[in-house]
PDB file of C-alpha atoms in Angstrom:
ATOM      1  CA  MET A   1      36.957 -46.161  33.999  1.00  0.00           C
ATOM      2  CA  ASN A   2      36.717 -42.860  32.138  1.00  0.00           C
ATOM      3  CA  ALA A   3      36.329 -39.316  33.471  1.00  0.00           C
ATOM      4  CA  THR A   4      32.587 -39.736  33.829  1.00  0.00           C
ATOM      5  CA  GLY A   5      32.916 -42.687  36.209  1.00  0.00           C
ATOM      6  CA  PHE A   6      31.491 -45.186  33.678  1.00  0.00           C
ATOM      7  CA  PRO A   7      33.537 -48.010  32.120  1.00  0.00           C
ATOM      8  CA  ALA A   8      35.292 -46.993  28.938  1.00  0.00           C
ATOM      9  CA  ALA A   9      33.938 -48.433  25.696  1.00  0.00           C
ATOM     10  CA  PRO A  10      35.901 -51.454  24.517  1.00  0.00           C
ATOM     11  CA  SER A  11      38.353 -50.731  21.737  1.00  0.00           C
ATOM     12  CA  THR A  12      37.092 -53.387  19.313  1.00  0.00           C
ATOM     13  CA  GLY A  13      36.882 -51.281  16.186  1.00  0.00           C
ATOM     14  CA  THR A  14      33.138 -51.836  15.961  1.00  0.00           C
ATOM     15  CA  LYS A  15      30.854 -48.799  15.823  1.00  0.00           C
ATOM     16  CA  ARG A  16      28.468 -48.298  18.722  1.00  0.00           C
ATOM     17  CA  PRO A  17      24.804 -48.127  17.667  1.00  0.00           C
ATOM     18  CA  PHE A  18      24.318 -44.569  19.060  1.00  0.00           C
ATOM     19  CA  PRO A  19      27.479 -42.476  18.656  1.00  0.00           C
ATOM     20  CA  ALA A  20      28.142 -39.797  21.224  1.00  0.00           C
ATOM     21  CA  ASP A  21      27.768 -36.095  20.362  1.00  0.00           C
ATOM     22  CA  ASP A  22      31.533 -35.531  20.320  1.00  0.00           C
ATOM     23  CA  GLU A  23      32.250 -38.301  17.809  1.00  0.00           C
ATOM     24  CA  PRO A  24      33.184 -37.069  14.329  1.00  0.00           C
ATOM     25  CA  ASP A  25      30.593 -39.309  12.560  1.00  0.00           C
ATOM     26  CA  HIS A  26      27.684 -38.022  14.631  1.00  0.00           C
ATOM     27  CA  GLN A  27      24.817 -36.735  12.497  1.00  0.00           C
ATOM     28  CA  PRO A  28      22.886 -33.686  13.778  1.00  0.00           C
ATOM     29  CA  THR A  29      19.222 -34.130  14.577  1.00  0.00           C
ATOM     30  CA  GLN A  30      16.548 -32.767  12.223  1.00  0.00           C
ATOM     31  CA  LEU A  31      15.740 -29.086  12.307  1.00  0.00           C
ATOM     32  CA  GLY A  32      12.741 -27.996  14.328  1.00  0.00           C
ATOM     33  CA  ARG A  33       9.304 -27.415  12.830  1.00  0.00           C
ATOM     34  CA  HIS A  34       8.442 -24.432  10.687  1.00  0.00           C
ATOM     35  CA  CYS A  35       5.112 -22.581  10.762  1.00  0.00           C
ATOM     36  CA  PHE A  36       4.210 -20.316   7.858  1.00  0.00           C
ATOM     37  CA  VAL A  37       1.326 -17.898   8.348  1.00  0.00           C
ATOM     38  CA  THR A  38      -0.126 -16.113   5.301  1.00  0.00           C
ATOM     39  CA  ILE A  39      -3.072 -13.732   5.074  1.00  0.00           C
ATOM     40  CA  GLY A  40      -2.943 -13.053   1.340  1.00  0.00           C
ATOM     41  CA  ALA A  41      -2.059  -9.964  -0.631  1.00  0.00           C
ATOM     42  CA  THR A  42      -5.151  -7.775  -0.524  1.00  0.00           C
ATOM     43  CA  ALA A  43      -7.321  -7.826   2.601  1.00  0.00           C
ATOM     44  CA  GLY A  44      -5.899  -7.346   6.108  1.00  0.00           C
ATOM     45  CA  PHE A  45      -6.521  -9.973   8.781  1.00  0.00           C
ATOM     46  CA  ARG A  46      -5.424  -8.528  12.125  1.00  0.00           C
ATOM     47  CA  GLN A  47      -7.493 -11.006  14.163  1.00  0.00           C
ATOM     48  CA  LEU A  48      -5.342 -13.837  12.829  1.00  0.00           C
ATOM     49  CA  LEU A  49      -2.066 -11.946  13.163  1.00  0.00           C
ATOM     50  CA  GLU A  50      -2.879 -10.960  16.708  1.00  0.00           C
ATOM     51  CA  GLU A  51      -3.604 -14.520  17.769  1.00  0.00           C
ATOM     52  CA  ILE A  52      -0.434 -16.098  16.325  1.00  0.00           C
ATOM     53  CA  ILE A  53       1.754 -13.974  18.637  1.00  0.00           C
ATOM     54  CA  ASP A  54      -0.460 -14.630  21.609  1.00  0.00           C
ATOM     55  CA  ASP A  55       1.214 -16.410  24.490  1.00  0.00           C
ATOM     56  CA  ALA A  56      -0.971 -19.532  24.185  1.00  0.00           C
ATOM     57  CA  PHE A  57      -0.208 -19.968  20.510  1.00  0.00           C
ATOM     58  CA  LEU A  58       3.555 -19.498  20.920  1.00  0.00           C
ATOM     59  CA  ARG A  59       3.550 -21.953  23.830  1.00  0.00           C
ATOM     60  CA  CYS A  60       1.754 -24.462  21.645  1.00  0.00           C
ATOM     61  CA  LEU A  61       4.312 -24.085  18.838  1.00  0.00           C
ATOM     62  CA  ALA A  62       7.168 -24.543  21.322  1.00  0.00           C
ATOM     63  CA  SER A  63       5.581 -27.641  22.822  1.00  0.00           C
ATOM     64  CA  PHE A  64       5.564 -29.317  19.367  1.00  0.00           C
ATOM     65  CA  GLY A  65       9.170 -28.377  18.654  1.00  0.00           C
ATOM     66  CA  TYR A  66       8.716 -25.390  16.331  1.00  0.00           C
ATOM     67  CA  ASP A  67      11.736 -23.144  16.009  1.00  0.00           C
ATOM     68  CA  THR A  68      10.524 -20.762  13.277  1.00  0.00           C
ATOM     69  CA  LEU A  69       7.385 -18.715  12.678  1.00  0.00           C
ATOM     70  CA  ASP A  70       7.331 -16.900   9.317  1.00  0.00           C
ATOM     71  CA  VAL A  71       4.488 -14.424   8.844  1.00  0.00           C
ATOM     72  CA  GLN A  72       3.302 -12.854   5.636  1.00  0.00           C
ATOM     73  CA  CYS A  73       1.345  -9.838   6.824  1.00  0.00           C
ATOM     74  CA  GLY A  74       0.125  -8.124   3.673  1.00  0.00           C
ATOM     75  CA  PRO A  75      -1.202  -4.635   4.319  1.00  0.00           C
ATOM     76  CA  ASP A  76      -0.964  -5.180   8.122  1.00  0.00           C
ATOM     77  CA  HIS A  77       2.801  -5.514   8.138  1.00  0.00           C
ATOM     78  CA  GLY A  78       3.514  -2.187   9.839  1.00  0.00           C
ATOM     79  CA  TRP A  79       1.006  -2.934  12.593  1.00  0.00           C
ATOM     80  CA  PHE A  80       2.307  -6.481  13.102  1.00  0.00           C
ATOM     81  CA  GLU A  81       5.906  -5.308  13.254  1.00  0.00           C
ATOM     82  CA  SER A  82       5.095  -2.956  16.145  1.00  0.00           C
ATOM     83  CA  GLN A  83       3.154  -5.683  17.967  1.00  0.00           C
ATOM     84  CA  ALA A  84       5.936  -8.251  17.562  1.00  0.00           C
ATOM     85  CA  ALA A  85       8.506  -5.789  18.853  1.00  0.00           C
ATOM     86  CA  GLN A  86       6.642  -5.665  22.163  1.00  0.00           C
ATOM     87  CA  LEU A  87       6.931  -9.404  22.804  1.00  0.00           C
ATOM     88  CA  THR A  88       9.001 -10.298  25.841  1.00  0.00           C
ATOM     89  CA  GLU A  89       8.890 -14.099  25.441  1.00  0.00           C
ATOM     90  CA  THR A  90       8.646 -16.301  22.342  1.00  0.00           C
ATOM     91  CA  TYR A  91       9.600 -19.609  23.969  1.00  0.00           C
ATOM     92  CA  GLY A  92      12.442 -20.226  21.549  1.00  0.00           C
ATOM     93  CA  VAL A  93      10.357 -19.626  18.434  1.00  0.00           C
ATOM     94  CA  ARG A  94      12.094 -17.221  16.024  1.00  0.00           C
ATOM     95  CA  ILE A  95       9.578 -14.866  14.440  1.00  0.00           C
ATOM     96  CA  GLN A  96      10.227 -13.466  10.967  1.00  0.00           C
ATOM     97  CA  HIS A  97       7.727 -11.183   9.240  1.00  0.00           C
ATOM     98  CA  PHE A  98       7.335  -9.462   5.896  1.00  0.00           C
ATOM     99  CA  ALA A  99       4.550  -7.822   3.892  1.00  0.00           C
ATOM    100  CA  TYR A 100       4.710  -9.893   0.680  1.00  0.00           C
ATOM    101  CA  THR A 101       6.832 -12.580  -0.921  1.00  0.00           C
ATOM    102  CA  ASP A 102       7.294 -13.877  -4.455  1.00  0.00           C
ATOM    103  CA  ASP A 103       8.612 -17.196  -3.149  1.00  0.00           C
ATOM    104  CA  MET A 104       5.668 -18.928  -1.445  1.00  0.00           C
ATOM    105  CA  GLN A 105       7.127 -22.289  -2.448  1.00  0.00           C
ATOM    106  CA  THR A 106      10.146 -21.995  -0.149  1.00  0.00           C
ATOM    107  CA  HIS A 107       8.040 -21.134   2.899  1.00  0.00           C
ATOM    108  CA  MET A 108       5.476 -23.841   2.180  1.00  0.00           C
ATOM    109  CA  LEU A 109       8.086 -26.537   1.610  1.00  0.00           C
ATOM    110  CA  GLU A 110       9.796 -25.584   4.853  1.00  0.00           C
ATOM    111  CA  SER A 111       6.446 -26.108   6.598  1.00  0.00           C
ATOM    112  CA  ARG A 112       5.967 -29.402   4.766  1.00  0.00           C
ATOM    113  CA  GLY A 113       9.241 -30.713   6.191  1.00  0.00           C
ATOM    114  CA  LYS A 114      11.514 -33.387   4.816  1.00  0.00           C
ATOM    115  CA  ALA A 115      12.685 -36.686   6.295  1.00  0.00           C
ATOM    116  CA  GLY A 116      16.224 -36.372   7.648  1.00  0.00           C
ATOM    117  CA  TYR A 117      16.188 -32.571   7.362  1.00  0.00           C
ATOM    118  CA  ARG A 118      13.228 -30.896   9.011  1.00  0.00           C
ATOM    119  CA  LEU A 119      10.230 -32.217  10.948  1.00  0.00           C
ATOM    120  CA  PRO A 120       6.844 -31.422   9.389  1.00  0.00           C
ATOM    121  CA  GLY A 121       5.176 -28.280  10.657  1.00  0.00           C
ATOM    122  CA  CYS A 122       2.066 -26.541   9.295  1.00  0.00           C
ATOM    123  CA  ILE A 123       0.770 -23.647   7.237  1.00  0.00           C
ATOM    124  CA  VAL A 124      -1.823 -21.351   8.817  1.00  0.00           C
ATOM    125  CA  SER A 125      -3.618 -19.569   5.971  1.00  0.00           C
ATOM    126  CA  HIS A 126      -6.594 -17.338   5.307  1.00  0.00           C
ATOM    127  CA  ALA A 127      -9.229 -19.277   3.366  1.00  0.00           C
ATOM    128  CA  GLY A 128      -8.304 -17.900  -0.059  1.00  0.00           C
ATOM    129  CA  SER A 129      -8.676 -20.489  -2.829  1.00  0.00           C
ATOM    130  CA  GLY A 130      -5.354 -19.674  -4.488  1.00  0.00           C
ATOM    131  CA  THR A 131      -3.351 -20.167  -1.278  1.00  0.00           C
ATOM    132  CA  ILE A 132      -5.233 -23.345  -0.405  1.00  0.00           C
ATOM    133  CA  LEU A 133      -4.535 -24.807  -3.835  1.00  0.00           C
ATOM    134  CA  GLU A 134      -0.831 -24.011  -3.595  1.00  0.00           C
ATOM    135  CA  ALA A 135      -0.520 -25.560  -0.091  1.00  0.00           C
ATOM    136  CA  LEU A 136      -2.331 -28.688  -1.288  1.00  0.00           C
ATOM    137  CA  ARG A 137       0.000 -28.852  -4.271  1.00  0.00           C
ATOM    138  CA  TYR A 138       2.998 -29.060  -1.901  1.00  0.00           C
ATOM    139  CA  GLN A 139       1.186 -31.574   0.328  1.00  0.00           C
ATOM    140  CA  ALA A 140       1.846 -29.448   3.377  1.00  0.00           C
ATOM    141  CA  PRO A 141      -0.191 -29.706   6.632  1.00  0.00           C
ATOM    142  CA  LEU A 142      -2.702 -26.906   6.417  1.00  0.00           C
ATOM    143  CA  VAL A 143      -4.902 -24.925   8.827  1.00  0.00           C
ATOM    144  CA  VAL A 144      -7.460 -22.788   6.964  1.00  0.00           C
ATOM    145  CA  VAL A 145      -8.817 -19.750   8.838  1.00  0.00           C
ATOM    146  CA  PRO A 146     -11.773 -17.839   7.308  1.00  0.00           C
ATOM    147  CA  ASN A 147     -11.660 -14.065   7.494  1.00  0.00           C
ATOM    148  CA  PRO A 148     -15.051 -13.076   9.007  1.00  0.00           C
ATOM    149  CA  THR A 149     -14.666  -9.442   7.932  1.00  0.00           C
ATOM    150  CA  LEU A 150     -15.030 -10.286   4.247  1.00  0.00           C
ATOM    151  CA  MET A 151     -18.350 -10.069   2.399  1.00  0.00           C
ATOM    152  CA  ASP A 152     -20.882 -12.634   3.637  1.00  0.00           C
ATOM    153  CA  ASN A 153     -18.052 -14.498   5.379  1.00  0.00           C
ATOM    154  CA  HIS A 154     -17.773 -16.517   2.171  1.00  0.00           C
ATOM    155  CA  GLN A 155     -14.489 -18.136   3.150  1.00  0.00           C
ATOM    156  CA  ALA A 156     -16.193 -20.149   5.907  1.00  0.00           C
ATOM    157  CA  GLU A 157     -17.879 -22.428   3.397  1.00  0.00           C
ATOM    158  CA  LEU A 158     -14.602 -23.162   1.630  1.00  0.00           C
ATOM    159  CA  ALA A 159     -12.839 -23.852   4.941  1.00  0.00           C
ATOM    160  CA  GLN A 160     -15.604 -26.221   5.981  1.00  0.00           C
ATOM    161  CA  GLU A 161     -15.405 -28.149   2.693  1.00  0.00           C
ATOM    162  CA  CYS A 162     -11.611 -28.485   3.124  1.00  0.00           C
ATOM    163  CA  GLU A 163     -12.238 -29.959   6.579  1.00  0.00           C
ATOM    164  CA  ASN A 164     -14.956 -32.306   5.301  1.00  0.00           C
ATOM    165  CA  GLN A 165     -12.675 -33.608   2.549  1.00  0.00           C
ATOM    166  CA  LYS A 166      -9.761 -33.913   5.037  1.00  0.00           C
ATOM    167  CA  TRP A 167      -7.607 -31.592   2.934  1.00  0.00           C
ATOM    168  CA  ALA A 168      -7.059 -29.233   5.867  1.00  0.00           C
ATOM    169  CA  ILE A 169      -8.046 -28.328   9.387  1.00  0.00           C
ATOM    170  CA  TYR A 170     -10.757 -25.704   9.804  1.00  0.00           C
ATOM    171  CA  GLY A 171      -9.051 -23.112  11.996  1.00  0.00           C
ATOM    172  CA  ARG A 172     -11.333 -20.967  14.164  1.00  0.00           C
ATOM    173  CA  LEU A 173     -10.259 -17.639  15.602  1.00  0.00           C
ATOM    174  CA  GLY A 174      -9.707 -17.954  19.331  1.00  0.00           C
ATOM    175  CA  GLN A 175      -8.848 -21.662  18.961  1.00  0.00           C
ATOM    176  CA  LEU A 176      -5.803 -21.633  16.668  1.00  0.00           C
ATOM    177  CA  ALA A 177      -3.552 -23.412  19.205  1.00  0.00           C
ATOM    178  CA  ASP A 178      -6.041 -26.254  19.296  1.00  0.00           C
ATOM    179  CA  SER A 179      -6.125 -26.218  15.449  1.00  0.00           C
ATOM    180  CA  VAL A 180      -2.368 -26.780  15.380  1.00  0.00           C
ATOM    181  CA  ARG A 181      -2.736 -29.693  17.796  1.00  0.00           C
ATOM    182  CA  ARG A 182      -5.447 -31.196  15.585  1.00  0.00           C
ATOM    183  CA  SER A 183      -3.212 -30.729  12.536  1.00  0.00           C
ATOM    184  CA  HIS A 184      -0.469 -32.779  14.212  1.00  0.00           C
ATOM    185  CA  ARG A 185      -2.903 -35.543  15.148  1.00  0.00           C
ATOM    186  CA  ARG A 186      -4.150 -35.616  11.567  1.00  0.00           C
ATOM    187  CA  LEU A 187      -0.501 -35.742  10.372  1.00  0.00           C
ATOM    188  CA  LEU A 188       0.153 -38.801  12.535  1.00  0.00           C
ATOM    189  CA  LEU A 189      -2.942 -40.627  11.363  1.00  0.00           C
ATOM    190  CA  GLY A 190      -2.672 -39.694   7.695  1.00  0.00           C
ATOM    191  CA  PRO A 191      -4.965 -37.593   5.502  1.00  0.00           C
ATOM    192  CA  LEU A 192      -7.674 -40.307   5.104  1.00  0.00           C
ATOM    193  CA  SER A 193      -8.182 -40.870   8.777  1.00  0.00           C
ATOM    194  CA  SER A 194     -11.790 -40.527   9.954  1.00  0.00           C
ATOM    195  CA  ASP A 195     -10.846 -39.735  13.565  1.00  0.00           C
ATOM    196  CA  PRO A 196      -8.126 -37.109  13.932  1.00  0.00           C
ATOM    197  CA  GLU A 197      -8.627 -37.034  17.716  1.00  0.00           C
ATOM    198  CA  SER A 198      -7.915 -40.682  18.478  1.00  0.00           C
ATOM    199  CA  LEU A 199      -4.118 -40.590  18.673  1.00  0.00           C
ATOM    200  CA  ALA A 200      -2.027 -38.862  21.299  1.00  0.00           C
ATOM    201  CA  PRO A 201       0.266 -36.088  19.997  1.00  0.00           C
ATOM    202  CA  SER A 202       3.278 -37.774  21.619  1.00  0.00           C
ATOM    203  CA  ALA A 203       3.190 -40.681  19.146  1.00  0.00           C
ATOM    204  CA  PRO A 204       6.269 -41.181  16.896  1.00  0.00           C
ATOM    205  CA  GLU A 205       6.404 -39.042  13.809  1.00  0.00           C
ATOM    206  CA  GLU A 206       8.417 -39.098  10.593  1.00  0.00           C
ATOM    207  CA  GLY A 207       8.980 -36.372   8.057  1.00  0.00           C
ATOM    208  CA  PRO A 208       7.746 -36.830   4.488  1.00  0.00           C
ATOM    209  CA  PRO A 209      10.075 -37.808   1.617  1.00  0.00           C
ATOM    210  CA  PRO A 210      11.580 -35.007  -0.509  1.00  0.00           C
ATOM    211  CA  TYR A 211       9.007 -33.090  -2.472  1.00  0.00           C
ATOM    212  CA  SER A 212       8.580 -34.136  -6.053  1.00  0.00           C
ATOM    213  CA  ALA A 213       6.373 -31.888  -8.214  1.00  0.00           C
ATOM    214  CA  PRO A 214       3.415 -33.826  -9.676  1.00  0.00           C
ATOM    215  CA  PRO A 215       2.153 -33.169 -13.196  1.00  0.00           C
ATOM    216  CA  PHE A 216       0.375 -29.842 -12.884  1.00  0.00           C
ATOM    217  CA  PRO A 217      -2.308 -29.012 -13.745  1.00  0.00           C
ATOM    218  CA  VAL A 218      -3.618 -32.466 -12.944  1.00  0.00           C
ATOM    219  CA  PRO A 219      -4.000 -34.576 -16.127  1.00  0.00           C
ATOM    220  CA  GLU A 220      -7.553 -34.640 -17.429  1.00  0.00           C
ATOM    221  CA  SER A 221      -7.909 -38.357 -16.739  1.00  0.00           C
ATOM    222  CA  GLU A 222      -7.184 -37.714 -13.023  1.00  0.00           C
ATOM    223  CA  ARG A 223      -9.349 -34.636 -12.464  1.00  0.00           C
ATOM    224  CA  VAL A 224     -11.919 -35.873  -9.971  1.00  0.00           C
ATOM    225  CA  THR A 225     -12.470 -32.862  -7.712  1.00  0.00           C
ATOM    226  CA  PHE A 226     -13.653 -29.290  -8.047  1.00  0.00           C
ATOM    227  CA  PHE A 227     -10.138 -28.079  -7.198  1.00  0.00           C
ATOM    228  CA  ASP A 228      -8.588 -30.077 -10.047  1.00  0.00           C
ATOM    229  CA  TRP A 229     -10.678 -28.174 -12.548  1.00  0.00           C
ATOM    230  CA  MET A 230     -10.680 -24.778 -10.848  1.00  0.00           C
ATOM    231  CA  VAL A 231      -6.884 -24.701 -10.871  1.00  0.00           C
ATOM    232  CA  LEU A 232      -6.958 -24.438 -14.669  1.00  0.00           C
ATOM    233  CA  THR A 233      -7.827 -20.783 -14.244  1.00  0.00           C
ATOM    234  CA  CYS A 234      -4.211 -20.288 -13.091  1.00  0.00           C
ATOM    235  CA  TYR A 235      -2.869 -21.799 -16.313  1.00  0.00           C
ATOM    236  CA  PRO A 236      -4.176 -19.861 -19.354  1.00  0.00           C
ATOM    237  CA  ASP A 237      -2.432 -22.085 -21.915  1.00  0.00           C
ATOM    238  CA  GLU A 238      -3.866 -25.261 -20.434  1.00  0.00           C
ATOM    239  CA  GLN A 239      -7.258 -23.637 -20.048  1.00  0.00           C
ATOM    240  CA  ALA A 240      -7.217 -22.546 -23.711  1.00  0.00           C
ATOM    241  CA  LYS A 241      -6.249 -26.066 -24.752  1.00  0.00           C
ATOM    242  CA  GLN A 242      -9.072 -27.585 -22.753  1.00  0.00           C
ATOM    243  CA  ARG A 243     -11.534 -25.062 -24.156  1.00  0.00           C
ATOM    244  CA  TYR A 244     -10.367 -25.984 -27.696  1.00  0.00           C
ATOM    245  CA  VAL A 245     -10.773 -29.682 -26.957  1.00  0.00           C
ATOM    246  CA  TYR A 246     -14.216 -29.019 -25.532  1.00  0.00           C
ATOM    247  CA  GLU A 247     -15.287 -27.098 -28.639  1.00  0.00           C
ATOM    248  CA  LEU A 248     -14.036 -29.940 -30.858  1.00  0.00           C
ATOM    249  CA  LYS A 249     -15.973 -32.501 -28.846  1.00  0.00           C
ATOM    250  CA  LYS A 250     -19.082 -30.299 -28.982  1.00  0.00           C
ATOM    251  CA  LEU A 251     -18.690 -29.955 -32.793  1.00  0.00           C
ATOM    252  CA  GLU A 252     -18.194 -33.697 -33.124  1.00  0.00           C
ATOM    253  CA  ILE A 253     -21.334 -34.385 -31.123  1.00  0.00           C
ATOM    254  CA  THR A 254     -23.293 -31.812 -33.163  1.00  0.00           C
ATOM    255  CA  HIS A 255     -22.130 -33.397 -36.399  1.00  0.00           C
ATOM    256  CA  TYR A 256     -23.046 -36.873 -35.125  1.00  0.00           C
ATOM    257  CA  VAL A 257     -26.562 -35.749 -34.098  1.00  0.00           C
ATOM    258  CA  LYS A 258     -27.113 -33.985 -37.441  1.00  0.00           C
ATOM    259  CA  THR A 259     -25.923 -37.044 -39.391  1.00  0.00           C
ATOM    260  CA  ARG A 260     -28.278 -39.299 -37.417  1.00  0.00           C
ATOM    261  CA  GLN A 261     -31.185 -36.976 -37.991  1.00  0.00           C
ATOM    262  CA  GLU A 262     -30.489 -36.894 -41.738  1.00  0.00           C
ATOM    263  CA  GLU A 263     -30.228 -40.675 -41.883  1.00  0.00           C
ATOM    264  CA  GLU A 264     -33.515 -41.093 -39.982  1.00  0.00           C
ATOM    265  CA  ALA A 265     -35.209 -38.560 -42.295  1.00  0.00           C
ATOM    266  CA  ALA A 266     -33.952 -40.438 -45.387  1.00  0.00           C
ATOM    267  CA  LEU A 267     -35.162 -43.767 -44.058  1.00  0.00           C
ATOM    268  CA  LYS A 268     -38.562 -42.271 -43.266  1.00  0.00           C
ATOM    269  CA  GLN A 269     -38.813 -40.752 -46.733  1.00  0.00           C
ATOM    270  CA  GLN A 270     -37.804 -44.023 -48.307  1.00  0.00           C
ATOM    271  CA  ALA A 271     -40.427 -45.879 -46.300  1.00  0.00           C
ATOM    272  CA  GLN A 272     -43.069 -43.410 -47.387  1.00  0.00           C
ATOM    273  CA  ALA A 273     -42.031 -43.749 -51.009  1.00  0.00           C
ATOM    274  CA  GLU A 274     -42.133 -47.547 -50.847  1.00  0.00           C
ATOM    275  CA  ARG A 275     -45.548 -47.674 -49.137  1.00  0.00           C
ATOM    276  CA  PRO A 276     -47.706 -46.895 -52.252  1.00  0.00           C
ATOM    277  CA  VAL A 277     -45.893 -49.654 -54.203  1.00  0.00           C
ATOM    278  CA  GLU A 278     -46.483 -52.073 -51.370  1.00  0.00           C
ATOM    279  CA  MET A 279     -50.157 -51.080 -51.263  1.00  0.00           C
ATOM    280  CA  LEU A 280     -50.446 -51.674 -55.030  1.00  0.00           C
ATOM    281  CA  VAL A 281     -48.922 -55.159 -54.666  1.00  0.00           C
ATOM    282  CA  GLN A 282     -51.319 -55.964 -51.854  1.00  0.00           C
ATOM    283  CA  ASP A 283     -54.297 -54.705 -53.895  1.00  0.00           C
ATOM    284  CA  ARG A 284     -53.194 -56.777 -56.919  1.00  0.00           C
ATOM    285  CA  ARG A 285     -52.809 -59.849 -54.745  1.00  0.00           C
ATOM    286  CA  ALA A 286     -56.303 -59.328 -53.287  1.00  0.00           C
ATOM    287  CA  ARG A 287     -57.831 -59.047 -56.759  1.00  0.00           C
ATOM    288  CA  LEU A 288     -56.143 -62.249 -57.924  1.00  0.00           C
ATOM    289  CA  GLU A 289     -57.425 -64.102 -54.845  1.00  0.00           C
ATOM    290  CA  LEU A 290     -60.974 -62.914 -55.608  1.00  0.00           C
ATOM    291  CA  GLN A 291     -60.704 -64.093 -59.199  1.00  0.00           C
ATOM    292  CA  ILE A 292     -59.509 -67.484 -58.130  1.00  0.00           C
ATOM    293  CA  ASP A 293     -62.371 -67.826 -55.726  1.00  0.00           C
TER     294      ASP A 293
END
């Protein structure tokens, strides 16, 4: 018997399948989930920032095992800092905030997670096309929240299309905690699932393999979506190359059409030139037939 009152493990030299915490070969569990919130660099989005430090949202993050909430606040940083300082309970979620960052990749990859290191979390983003493209590039779970204060609420259409294509969850103000829950259900089912509500959030979950950067921009042969082509605007050299290739193809087509037209015109002219000769032959033949008769 040991000090705990349970029989001591036999000293056989074999390793037990689940080593105790105090054993030297014990491996620590994965880090908790990471949530990265970004509102972009230009327009403020206080409605979003206010909701992510609301009690219901923080409780939701804690229930899914989040330990970090990083917030890029843009022009609203001073306001957010004063609001965050008034929080009395964050449920174990560490809140870090800043105005801008030149290292979006690090924050997005932390939210993406990695098997054996960190469980997958999510990115909560304004519906700006550049941010959406970057999050999709890193294959990170994404909640897209349109900013209704912008002109014509144009971000709503983009957010809806992301939801329709199952690239992201359409996050609605006032329901962001539910959007995070839906993101985790979608994560469990996979991006091509047609029913993100059909699986309980308590199902087993694995982190993704280490991130490996794909060829970017997407090779021309694989560009099948609007996003694949729109992203070229972020790569001037590639865009110039594609424009040059396009102009060459257009020139080639123009040359082909012109050549065909010239060939057809020559054939028509030749046919017209040969027609009088043919008519003379026919007339001569008719005269001979009359003479014979």
